[in-house]
XYZ file of C-alpha atoms in Angstrom:
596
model
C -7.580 -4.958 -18.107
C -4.885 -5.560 -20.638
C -1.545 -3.978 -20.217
C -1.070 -3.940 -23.820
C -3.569 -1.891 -24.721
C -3.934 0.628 -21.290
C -0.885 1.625 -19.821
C 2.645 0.612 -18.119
C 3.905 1.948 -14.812
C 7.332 2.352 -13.833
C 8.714 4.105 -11.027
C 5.370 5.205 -10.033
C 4.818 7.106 -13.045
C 2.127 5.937 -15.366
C 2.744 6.092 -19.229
C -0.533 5.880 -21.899
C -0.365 3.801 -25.064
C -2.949 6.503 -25.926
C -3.855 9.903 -25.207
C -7.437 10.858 -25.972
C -10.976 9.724 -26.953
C -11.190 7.643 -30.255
C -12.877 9.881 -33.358
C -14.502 6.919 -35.088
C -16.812 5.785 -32.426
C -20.186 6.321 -32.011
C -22.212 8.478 -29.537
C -24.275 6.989 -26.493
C -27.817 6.697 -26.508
C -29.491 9.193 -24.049
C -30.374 7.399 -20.785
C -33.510 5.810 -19.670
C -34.769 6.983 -16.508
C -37.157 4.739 -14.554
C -37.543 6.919 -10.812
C -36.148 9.871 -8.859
C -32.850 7.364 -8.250
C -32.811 4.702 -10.764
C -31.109 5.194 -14.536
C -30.378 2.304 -17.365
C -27.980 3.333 -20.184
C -27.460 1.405 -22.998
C -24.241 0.333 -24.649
C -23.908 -0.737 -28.257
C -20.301 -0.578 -29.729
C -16.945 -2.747 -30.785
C -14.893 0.360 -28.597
C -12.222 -1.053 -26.055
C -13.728 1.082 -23.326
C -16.359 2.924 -21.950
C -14.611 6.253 -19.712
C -16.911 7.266 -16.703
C -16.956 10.308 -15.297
C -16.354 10.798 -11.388
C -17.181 13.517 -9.283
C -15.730 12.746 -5.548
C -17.772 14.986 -3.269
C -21.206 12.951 -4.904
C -22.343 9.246 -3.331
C -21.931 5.736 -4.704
C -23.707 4.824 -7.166
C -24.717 0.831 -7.621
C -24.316 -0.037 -11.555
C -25.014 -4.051 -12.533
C -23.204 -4.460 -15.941
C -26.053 -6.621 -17.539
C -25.411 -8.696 -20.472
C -27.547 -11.067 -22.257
C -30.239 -10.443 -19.232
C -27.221 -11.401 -16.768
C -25.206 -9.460 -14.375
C -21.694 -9.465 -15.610
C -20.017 -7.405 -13.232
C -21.297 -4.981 -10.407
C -19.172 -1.772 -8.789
C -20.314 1.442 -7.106
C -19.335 4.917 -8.615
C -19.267 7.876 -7.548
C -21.070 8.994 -10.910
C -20.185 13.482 -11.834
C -23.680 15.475 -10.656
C -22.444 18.842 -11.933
C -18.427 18.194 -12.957
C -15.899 15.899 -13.822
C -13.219 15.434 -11.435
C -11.747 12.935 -13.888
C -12.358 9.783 -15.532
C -12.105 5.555 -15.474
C -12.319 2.663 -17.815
C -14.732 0.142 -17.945
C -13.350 -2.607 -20.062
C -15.633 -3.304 -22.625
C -13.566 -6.157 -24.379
C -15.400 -9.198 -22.726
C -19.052 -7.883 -23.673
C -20.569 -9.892 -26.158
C -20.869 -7.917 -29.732
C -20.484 -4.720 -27.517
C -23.651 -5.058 -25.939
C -24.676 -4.310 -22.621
C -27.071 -2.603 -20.101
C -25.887 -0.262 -17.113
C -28.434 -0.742 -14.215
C -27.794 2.409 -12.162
C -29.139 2.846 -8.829
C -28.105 6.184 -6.757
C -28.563 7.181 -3.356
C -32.269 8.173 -2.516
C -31.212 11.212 -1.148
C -29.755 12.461 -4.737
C -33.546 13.399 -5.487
C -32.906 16.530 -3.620
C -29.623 17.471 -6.493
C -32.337 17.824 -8.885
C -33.471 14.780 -11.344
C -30.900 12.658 -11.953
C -31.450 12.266 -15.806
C -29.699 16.119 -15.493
C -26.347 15.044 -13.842
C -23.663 15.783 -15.843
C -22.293 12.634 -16.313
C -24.682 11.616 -19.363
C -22.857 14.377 -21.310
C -19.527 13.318 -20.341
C -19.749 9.261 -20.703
C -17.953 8.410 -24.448
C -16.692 5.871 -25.995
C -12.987 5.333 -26.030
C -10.467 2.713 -27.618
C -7.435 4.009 -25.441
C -7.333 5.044 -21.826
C -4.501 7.924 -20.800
C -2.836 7.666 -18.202
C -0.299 9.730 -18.474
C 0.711 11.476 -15.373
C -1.435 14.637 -14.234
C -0.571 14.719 -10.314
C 2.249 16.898 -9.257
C 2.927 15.260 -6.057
C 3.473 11.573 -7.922
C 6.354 10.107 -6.523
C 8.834 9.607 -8.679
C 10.344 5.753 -7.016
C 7.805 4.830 -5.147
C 5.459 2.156 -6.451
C 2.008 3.788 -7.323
C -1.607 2.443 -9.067
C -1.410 4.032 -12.479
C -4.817 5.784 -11.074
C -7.317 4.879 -8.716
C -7.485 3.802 -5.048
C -4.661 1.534 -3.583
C -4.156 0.643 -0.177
C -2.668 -2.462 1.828
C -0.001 -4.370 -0.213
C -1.243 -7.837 -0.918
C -0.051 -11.227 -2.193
C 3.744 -10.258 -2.220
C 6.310 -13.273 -4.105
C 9.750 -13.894 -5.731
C 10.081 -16.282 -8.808
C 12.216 -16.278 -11.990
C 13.570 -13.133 -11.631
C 10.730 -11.073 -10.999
C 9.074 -9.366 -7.825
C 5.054 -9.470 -7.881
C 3.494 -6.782 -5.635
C -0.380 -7.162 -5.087
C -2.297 -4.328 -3.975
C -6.035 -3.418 -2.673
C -7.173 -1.466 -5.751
C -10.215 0.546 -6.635
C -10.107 0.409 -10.714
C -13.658 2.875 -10.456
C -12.179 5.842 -8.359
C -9.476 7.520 -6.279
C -11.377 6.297 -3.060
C -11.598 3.480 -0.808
C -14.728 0.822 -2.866
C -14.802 -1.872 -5.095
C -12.033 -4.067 -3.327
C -9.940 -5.800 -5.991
C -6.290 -7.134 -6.347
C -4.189 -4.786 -8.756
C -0.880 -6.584 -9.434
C 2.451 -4.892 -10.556
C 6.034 -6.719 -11.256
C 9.046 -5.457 -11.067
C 13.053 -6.918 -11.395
C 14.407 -4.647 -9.195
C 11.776 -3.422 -6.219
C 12.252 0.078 -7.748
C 10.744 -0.088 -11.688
C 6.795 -1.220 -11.289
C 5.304 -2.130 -14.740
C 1.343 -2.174 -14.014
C -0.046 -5.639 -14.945
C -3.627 -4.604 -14.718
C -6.270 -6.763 -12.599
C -5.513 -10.500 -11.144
C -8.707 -11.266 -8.516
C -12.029 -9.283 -8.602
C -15.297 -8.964 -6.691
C -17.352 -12.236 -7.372
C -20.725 -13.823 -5.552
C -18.651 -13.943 -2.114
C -17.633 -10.653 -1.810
C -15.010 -7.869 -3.131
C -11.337 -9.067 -2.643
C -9.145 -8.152 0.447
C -6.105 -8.382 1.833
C -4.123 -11.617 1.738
C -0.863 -13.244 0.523
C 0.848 -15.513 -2.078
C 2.514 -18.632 -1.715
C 5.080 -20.744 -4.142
C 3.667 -24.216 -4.245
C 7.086 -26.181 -5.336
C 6.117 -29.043 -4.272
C 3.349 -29.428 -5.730
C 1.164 -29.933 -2.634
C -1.929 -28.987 -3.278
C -2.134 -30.449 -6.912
C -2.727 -27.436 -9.170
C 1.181 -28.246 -10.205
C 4.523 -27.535 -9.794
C 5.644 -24.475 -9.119
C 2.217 -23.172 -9.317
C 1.281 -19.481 -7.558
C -1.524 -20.049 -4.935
C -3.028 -16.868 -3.353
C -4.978 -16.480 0.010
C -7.433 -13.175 0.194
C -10.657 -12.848 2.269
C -13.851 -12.733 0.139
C -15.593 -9.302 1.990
C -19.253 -10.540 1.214
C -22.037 -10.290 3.943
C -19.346 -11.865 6.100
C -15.696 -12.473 5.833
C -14.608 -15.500 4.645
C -11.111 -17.247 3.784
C -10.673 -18.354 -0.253
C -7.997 -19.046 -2.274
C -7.412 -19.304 -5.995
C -4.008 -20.633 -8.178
C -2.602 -19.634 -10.858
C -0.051 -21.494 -13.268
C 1.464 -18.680 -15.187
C 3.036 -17.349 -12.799
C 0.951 -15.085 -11.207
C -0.282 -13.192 -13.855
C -3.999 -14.712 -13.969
C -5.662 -16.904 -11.279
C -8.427 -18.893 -11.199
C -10.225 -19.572 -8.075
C -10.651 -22.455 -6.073
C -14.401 -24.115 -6.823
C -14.351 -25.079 -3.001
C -14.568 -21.282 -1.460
C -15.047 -20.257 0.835
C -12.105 -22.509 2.674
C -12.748 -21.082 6.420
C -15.468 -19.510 8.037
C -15.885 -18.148 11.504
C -18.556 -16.418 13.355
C -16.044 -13.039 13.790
C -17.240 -10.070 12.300
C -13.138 -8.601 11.300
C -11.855 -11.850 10.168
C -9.570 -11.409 7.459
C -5.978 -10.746 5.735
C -4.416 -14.343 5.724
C -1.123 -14.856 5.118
C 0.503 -18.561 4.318
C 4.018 -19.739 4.583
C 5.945 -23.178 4.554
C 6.806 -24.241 7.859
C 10.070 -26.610 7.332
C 10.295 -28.058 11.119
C 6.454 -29.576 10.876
C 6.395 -30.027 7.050
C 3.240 -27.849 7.141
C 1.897 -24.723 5.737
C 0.957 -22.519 8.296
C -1.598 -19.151 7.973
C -1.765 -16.814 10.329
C -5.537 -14.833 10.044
C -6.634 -12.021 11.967
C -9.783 -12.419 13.800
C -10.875 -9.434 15.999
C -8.391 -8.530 19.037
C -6.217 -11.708 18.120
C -4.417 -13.872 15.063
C -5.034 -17.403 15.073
C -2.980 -19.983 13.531
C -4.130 -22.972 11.161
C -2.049 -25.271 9.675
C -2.569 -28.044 6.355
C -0.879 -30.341 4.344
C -2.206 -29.111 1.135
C -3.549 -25.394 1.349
C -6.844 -26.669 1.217
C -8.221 -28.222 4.337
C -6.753 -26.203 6.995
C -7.293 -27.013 10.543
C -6.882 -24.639 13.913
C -4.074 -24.746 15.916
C -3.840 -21.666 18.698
C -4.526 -17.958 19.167
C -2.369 -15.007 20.230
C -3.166 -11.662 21.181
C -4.994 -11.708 24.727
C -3.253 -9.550 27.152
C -0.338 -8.439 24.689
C 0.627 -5.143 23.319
C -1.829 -2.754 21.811
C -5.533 -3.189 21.645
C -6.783 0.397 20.978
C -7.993 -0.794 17.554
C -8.690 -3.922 15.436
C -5.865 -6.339 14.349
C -5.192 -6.778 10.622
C -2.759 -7.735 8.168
C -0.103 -10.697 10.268
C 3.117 -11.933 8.884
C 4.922 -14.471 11.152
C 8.705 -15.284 10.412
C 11.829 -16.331 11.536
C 14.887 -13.556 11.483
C 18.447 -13.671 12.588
C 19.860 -12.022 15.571
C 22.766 -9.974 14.784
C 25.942 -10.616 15.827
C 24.879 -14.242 17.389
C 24.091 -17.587 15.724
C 20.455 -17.477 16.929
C 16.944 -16.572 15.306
C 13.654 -15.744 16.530
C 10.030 -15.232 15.578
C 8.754 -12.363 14.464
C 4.763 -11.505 14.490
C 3.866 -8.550 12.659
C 0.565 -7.354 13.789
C -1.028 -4.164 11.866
C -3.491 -2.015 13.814
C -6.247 0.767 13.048
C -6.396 2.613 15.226
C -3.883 2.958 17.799
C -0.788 4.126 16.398
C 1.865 5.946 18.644
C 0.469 9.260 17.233
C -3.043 8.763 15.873
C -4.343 6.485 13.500
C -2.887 3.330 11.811
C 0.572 1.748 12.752
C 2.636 -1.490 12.217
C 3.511 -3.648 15.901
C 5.211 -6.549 16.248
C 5.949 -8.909 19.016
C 9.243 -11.304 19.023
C 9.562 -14.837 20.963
C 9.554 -18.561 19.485
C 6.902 -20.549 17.157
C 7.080 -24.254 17.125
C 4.824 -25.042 14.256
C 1.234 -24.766 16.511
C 1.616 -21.726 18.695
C 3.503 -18.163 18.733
C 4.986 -17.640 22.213
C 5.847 -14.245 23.020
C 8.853 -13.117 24.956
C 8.463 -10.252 26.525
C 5.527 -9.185 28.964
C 1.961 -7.960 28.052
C 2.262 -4.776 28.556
C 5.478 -4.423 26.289
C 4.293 -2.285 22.726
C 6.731 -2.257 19.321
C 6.517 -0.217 17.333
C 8.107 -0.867 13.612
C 7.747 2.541 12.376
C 6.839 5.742 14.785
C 5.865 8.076 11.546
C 1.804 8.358 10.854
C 2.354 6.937 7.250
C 3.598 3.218 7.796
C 0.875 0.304 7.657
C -0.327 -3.105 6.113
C 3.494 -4.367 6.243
C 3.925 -7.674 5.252
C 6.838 -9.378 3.647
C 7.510 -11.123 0.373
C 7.179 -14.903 -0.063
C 10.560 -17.000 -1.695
C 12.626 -14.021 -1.818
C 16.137 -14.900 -3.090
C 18.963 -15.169 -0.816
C 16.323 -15.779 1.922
C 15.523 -12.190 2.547
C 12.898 -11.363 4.411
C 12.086 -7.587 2.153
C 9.108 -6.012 3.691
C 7.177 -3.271 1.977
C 3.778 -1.197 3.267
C 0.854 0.979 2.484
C 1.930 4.696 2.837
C -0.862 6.564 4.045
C -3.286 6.577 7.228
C -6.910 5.619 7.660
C -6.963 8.765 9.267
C -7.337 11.291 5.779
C -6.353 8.413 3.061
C -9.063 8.865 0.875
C -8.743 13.097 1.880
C -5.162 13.473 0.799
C -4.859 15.988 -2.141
C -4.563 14.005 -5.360
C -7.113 12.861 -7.811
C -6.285 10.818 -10.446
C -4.512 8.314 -7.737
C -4.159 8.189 -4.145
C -1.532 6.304 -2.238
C 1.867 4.453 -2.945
C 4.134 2.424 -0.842
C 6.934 2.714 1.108
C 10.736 1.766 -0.057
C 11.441 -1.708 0.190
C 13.266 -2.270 3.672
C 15.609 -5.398 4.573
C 14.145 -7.620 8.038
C 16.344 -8.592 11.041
C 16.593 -8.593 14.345
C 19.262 -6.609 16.696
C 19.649 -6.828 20.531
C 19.551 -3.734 23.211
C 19.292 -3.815 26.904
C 17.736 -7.390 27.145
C 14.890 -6.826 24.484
C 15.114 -7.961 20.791
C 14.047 -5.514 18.121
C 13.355 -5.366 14.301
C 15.545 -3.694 12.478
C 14.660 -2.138 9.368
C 17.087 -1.050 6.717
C 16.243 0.050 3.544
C 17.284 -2.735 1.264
C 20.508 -2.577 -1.157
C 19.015 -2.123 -4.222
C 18.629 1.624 -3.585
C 22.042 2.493 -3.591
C 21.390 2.006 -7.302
C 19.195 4.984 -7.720
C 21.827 7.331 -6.151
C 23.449 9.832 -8.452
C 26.379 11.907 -7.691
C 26.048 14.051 -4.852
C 24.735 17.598 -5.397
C 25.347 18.912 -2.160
C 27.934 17.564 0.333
C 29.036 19.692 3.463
C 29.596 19.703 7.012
C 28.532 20.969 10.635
C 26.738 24.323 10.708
C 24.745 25.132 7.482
C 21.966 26.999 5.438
C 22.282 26.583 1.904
C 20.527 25.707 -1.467
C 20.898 22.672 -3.359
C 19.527 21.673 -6.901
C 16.725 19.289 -6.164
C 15.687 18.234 -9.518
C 12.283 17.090 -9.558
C 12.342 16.702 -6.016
C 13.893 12.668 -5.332
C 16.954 12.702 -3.451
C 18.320 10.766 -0.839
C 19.642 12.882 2.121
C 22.692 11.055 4.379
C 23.148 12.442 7.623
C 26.296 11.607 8.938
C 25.994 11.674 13.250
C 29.508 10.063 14.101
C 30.966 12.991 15.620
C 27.608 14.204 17.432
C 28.898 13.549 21.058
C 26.006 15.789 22.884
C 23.271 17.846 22.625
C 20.847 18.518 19.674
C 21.638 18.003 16.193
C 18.667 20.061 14.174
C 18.006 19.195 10.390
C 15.522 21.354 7.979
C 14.586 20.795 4.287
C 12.487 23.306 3.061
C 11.711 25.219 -0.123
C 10.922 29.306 -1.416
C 7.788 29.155 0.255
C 8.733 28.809 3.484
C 7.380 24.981 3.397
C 9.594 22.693 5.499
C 10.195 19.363 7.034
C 11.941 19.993 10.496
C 14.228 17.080 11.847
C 15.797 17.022 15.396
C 18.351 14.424 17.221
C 18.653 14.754 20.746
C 21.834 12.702 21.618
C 21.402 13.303 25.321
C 18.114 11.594 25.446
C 18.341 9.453 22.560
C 15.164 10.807 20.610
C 14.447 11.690 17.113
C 11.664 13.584 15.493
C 10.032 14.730 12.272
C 8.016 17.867 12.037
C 5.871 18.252 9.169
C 3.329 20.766 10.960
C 4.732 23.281 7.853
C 5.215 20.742 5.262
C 2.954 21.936 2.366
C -1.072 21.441 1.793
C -2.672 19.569 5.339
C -5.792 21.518 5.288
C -7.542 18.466 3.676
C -7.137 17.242 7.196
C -6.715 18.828 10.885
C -5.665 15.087 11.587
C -2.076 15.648 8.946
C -0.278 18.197 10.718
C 2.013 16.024 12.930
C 5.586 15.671 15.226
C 6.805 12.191 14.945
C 9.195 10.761 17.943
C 11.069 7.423 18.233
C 12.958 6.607 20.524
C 16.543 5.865 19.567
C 18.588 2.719 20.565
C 22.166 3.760 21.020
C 23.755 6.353 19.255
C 22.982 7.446 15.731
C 26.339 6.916 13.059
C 24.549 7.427 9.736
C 20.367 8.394 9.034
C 19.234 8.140 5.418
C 16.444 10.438 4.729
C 14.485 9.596 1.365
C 12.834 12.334 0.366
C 10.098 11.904 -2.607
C 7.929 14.147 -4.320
C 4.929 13.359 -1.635
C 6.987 11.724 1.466
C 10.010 12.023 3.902
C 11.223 8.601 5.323
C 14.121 8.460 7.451
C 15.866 5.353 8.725
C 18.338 4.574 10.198
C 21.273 2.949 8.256
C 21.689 0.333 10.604
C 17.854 0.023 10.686
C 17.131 1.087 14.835
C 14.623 4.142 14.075
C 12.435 4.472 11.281
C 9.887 7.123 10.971
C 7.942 7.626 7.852
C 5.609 10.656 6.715
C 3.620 11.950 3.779
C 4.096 15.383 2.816
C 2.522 17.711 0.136
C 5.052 20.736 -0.923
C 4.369 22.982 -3.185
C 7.702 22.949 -4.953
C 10.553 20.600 -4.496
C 12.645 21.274 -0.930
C 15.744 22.772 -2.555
C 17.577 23.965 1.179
C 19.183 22.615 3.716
C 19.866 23.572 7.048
C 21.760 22.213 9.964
C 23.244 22.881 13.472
C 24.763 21.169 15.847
C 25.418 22.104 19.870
C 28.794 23.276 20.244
C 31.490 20.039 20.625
C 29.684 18.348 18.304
C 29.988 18.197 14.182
C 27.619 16.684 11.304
C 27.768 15.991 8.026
C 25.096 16.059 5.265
C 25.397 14.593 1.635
C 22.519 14.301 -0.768
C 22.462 12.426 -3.695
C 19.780 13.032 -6.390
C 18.292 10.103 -7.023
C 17.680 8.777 -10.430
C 14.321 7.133 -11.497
């Protein structure tokens, strides 16, 4: 789609260039109907797009875009039967003197709605030459990176060059539910302001377009030139298969690779590959998930890649399938020594139901991860329910490893209560590694360019409290100050007029923290939402920053030991703030309003 013409998106807001339907465009033709299931509509106009109308609670529908007797471009849709949830574009701009035949093919069983020819949709299709987007959901975070509308999930594709940040994403440009896998792209110069750069790789003969990653080819090695962006994704066809495509203007369109697919394998979840340089071995390495395992591959020049070793078998968590690696080499603090890291992203399984992010650390020479600790040992990067797909940007500056995640769960994702989009991602969080009682551990600290956002602080007090603050639109960042907690339980409670609240509680004695979000807002759109998160803590707490966003509460720990991180859906902003301590002990709270 073209930017210039749709929308922008910054800060997870999404802004129109227009606001309604176009007066001086014609009306459709009324469909032709062929069976009980099948419809063809015909389109005949010079208008930008054609807006469809959804209905969520009705099934897929198959529509072939057919032009000049050949299928253009196919997508299910979950085409309105009696009303319009809302609606979304199909770009009309590439159709040859405007045009083109919908093929529509619904579910047999819609014979028993009535005839089809009498769903609501054929009085809502029109013709349109803008598409608004201006924001209609009240729980829209307000610095969180969002799809402008539609369905986004895992963070794909992530890179650094010239100044600018280029986040991927799974996207569904034909609803606010999981279908039609595509790669949405957004850029930012900051991690904080997204501007929505509309679609880089869609479905083609192999398949729809998963997860994957980006690469900076500066050296030229595998001949598409200098400098030149080459992206890894798994083409989701009757099988999975590994393809790649390149693109020399700096990631903003791609063109893919005529030799596709470039691996195969006879492994039913084979997928999500993600490439880096390997300096030690001259190589480029991917690590792919395959099943219950990664496997490593290795090539000179991104093209013919050949397999090296697997990891997985008798270590950490196998309660779900493996998805989404990274593999990378942090720091240790306070030492002169690095290790490998192997972030492994699992559905299900998670510490409290669903999705989560593990990781195993040890050494990688080049051919084979070796892990460290024993089989049995489990890591968790994140103990909230809301904390998956992380991966980490490729050719970051200053040779940051930033990581950033999909901020939902496969357990009510496509359930949660928005419609014109559904899911965002996490803050972008600094990498490293930290040491306690003979095991290494990621730490994970949100990364310095949020201190930018802060504000002055509109509440700032100390030890035992209950009071009101002014919450603005409901982004703040919440500093709890634990220095002077010797003992005992430190509790923490936002919560707003209605009585909806996020409960926090640090138990110094035992060294555990937990969020309770059982009261939060809306969860009846899932009896899997209501939830009490626990990590366990290692060492005492000094300082917790608790962002708190229109639709989440993620609280880490400033020197990046806990991290827990939760959606929640309030009714109104949480404008008070409680806290106790146990007697011999003191805390201290400061929030800042954060500025989008």
């Amino acid at each position: 789609m073209n930017k210039k013409l749709l929308l922008s998106c910054a800060m997870g807001i999404s802004v129109a260039t227009g606001t309604g339907w176009a007066d001086n465009v014609p009306a459709l033709e009324p469909p032709l109907q062929l069976s009980d299931t099948h419809i063809m509509q015909k389109i005949r106009t010079a208008a930008r797009y054609l807006l469809l109308p959804v209905q969520e609670n009705e099934e897929n529908a198959r529509v072939n875009v057919v032009v000049d007797n050949h299928v253009k471009q196919t997508f299910n849709i979950r085409l309105a039967g009696d009303k319009v949830d809302y609606y979304v574009p199909l770009d009309l701009s590439t159709i040859n003197n405007g045009a083109a035949l919908l093929d529509i093919v619904f579910n047999a069983n819609r014979r028993t709605h009535g005839n089809v020819r009498d769903f609501t949709c054929w009085k809502h299709l029109k013709y349109s030459e803008t598409f608004d987007t201006a924001n209609r959901e009240k729980w829209r975070p307000l610095y969180h990176h969002t799809p402008p509308y539609g369905w986004m999930n895992d963070p794909n594709g992530m890179f650094y060059k010239d100044g600018v940040y280029h986040l991927y994403f799974q996207f569904n440009p034909y609803g606010s539910q999981w279908e039609n896998m595509t790669w949405g792209h957004s850029t930012s110069k900051d991690l904080l302001h997204w501007t929505f750069e509309g679609e880089a790789l869609v479905p083609d003969a192999l398949g729809t377009i998963f997860s994957g990653s980006c690469v900076v080819d500066m050296d030229n090695t595998a001949g598409f030139g200098k400098g030149a962006i080459v992206a890894f994704y798994t083409s989701a066809g009757t099988s999975q298969t590994q393809s790649m495509a390149y693109s020399i203007d700096n990631g903003r369109t791609f063109k893919k690779y005529s030799g596709n697919p470039i691996i195969t394998a006879n492994i039913p979840d084979f997928r999500d590959p993600h490439v880096f340089w390997h300096t030690e071995t001259g190589r480029w390495v991917m690590i792919l998930a395959a099943g219950q395992e990664m496997q490593i591959y290795t090539s000179a020049d991104l093209k013919a890649w050949t397999y090296e070793s697997s990891f997985g078998k008798g270590y950490g968590c196998h309660d779900g399938v493996w998805e989404c690696p990274d593999l990378m080499q942090l720091s240790v603090r306070g030492t002169n020594r690095k290790k490998w890291v192997l972030i492994c992203n699992i559905n299900p399984g998670g510490p409290f139901g669903g999705n989560a992010t593990q990781y195993f650390t040890g050494q990688f020479d080049g051919h084979r991860f070796t892990c460290e600790d024993s089989g049995e040992t489990v890591k968790w990067m994140d103990c909230g329910k809301d904390h998956y797909a992380a991966v980490t940007f490729d050719n970051a500056p200053d040779s940051r490893r930033i990581l950033m995640t999909w901020m939902s769960n496969w357990q009510y994702a496509n359930q949660v209560p928005t419609l014109q989009y559904r899911s965002a991602n996490t803050i972008p969080c600094d990498l490293d590694l930290y040491e306690h009682e003979g095991k290494t551990y990621v730490g994970r600290r949100p990364s310095k360019e949020l201190i930018a956002l802060r504000g002055e602080p509109v509440l700032k007090t100390a030890s035992t409290i209950s009071k009101q603050f002014d919450a603005g639109k409901g982004a703040y960042e919440a500093v709890l100050d634990l220095r002077a907690v010797k003992s005992g339980r430190t509790y923490l409670t936002l919560e707003n007029s209605k009585g909806e609240n996020v409960k926090m509680a640090y138990d110094a004695d035992i060294k555990l923290f937990s969020v309770d979000r059982t009261q939060s807002g809306e969860t009846d759109f899932s009896d899997q939402f209501k939830a009490v998160t626990v990590v366990p803590v290692h060492r005492s707490l000094s300082e917790v920053r608790i962002f708190v966003d229109k639709s989440s509460v993620e609280v880490v720990d400033g020197e990046g030991r806990l991290s827990l991180t939760n959606l929640v859906f309030p009714n109104e902003p949480y404008n008070k703030v409680s806290l106790r301590t146990a007697k011999g002990s003191k805390a201290y709270i400061t929030i800042y309003e954060l500025k989008p």
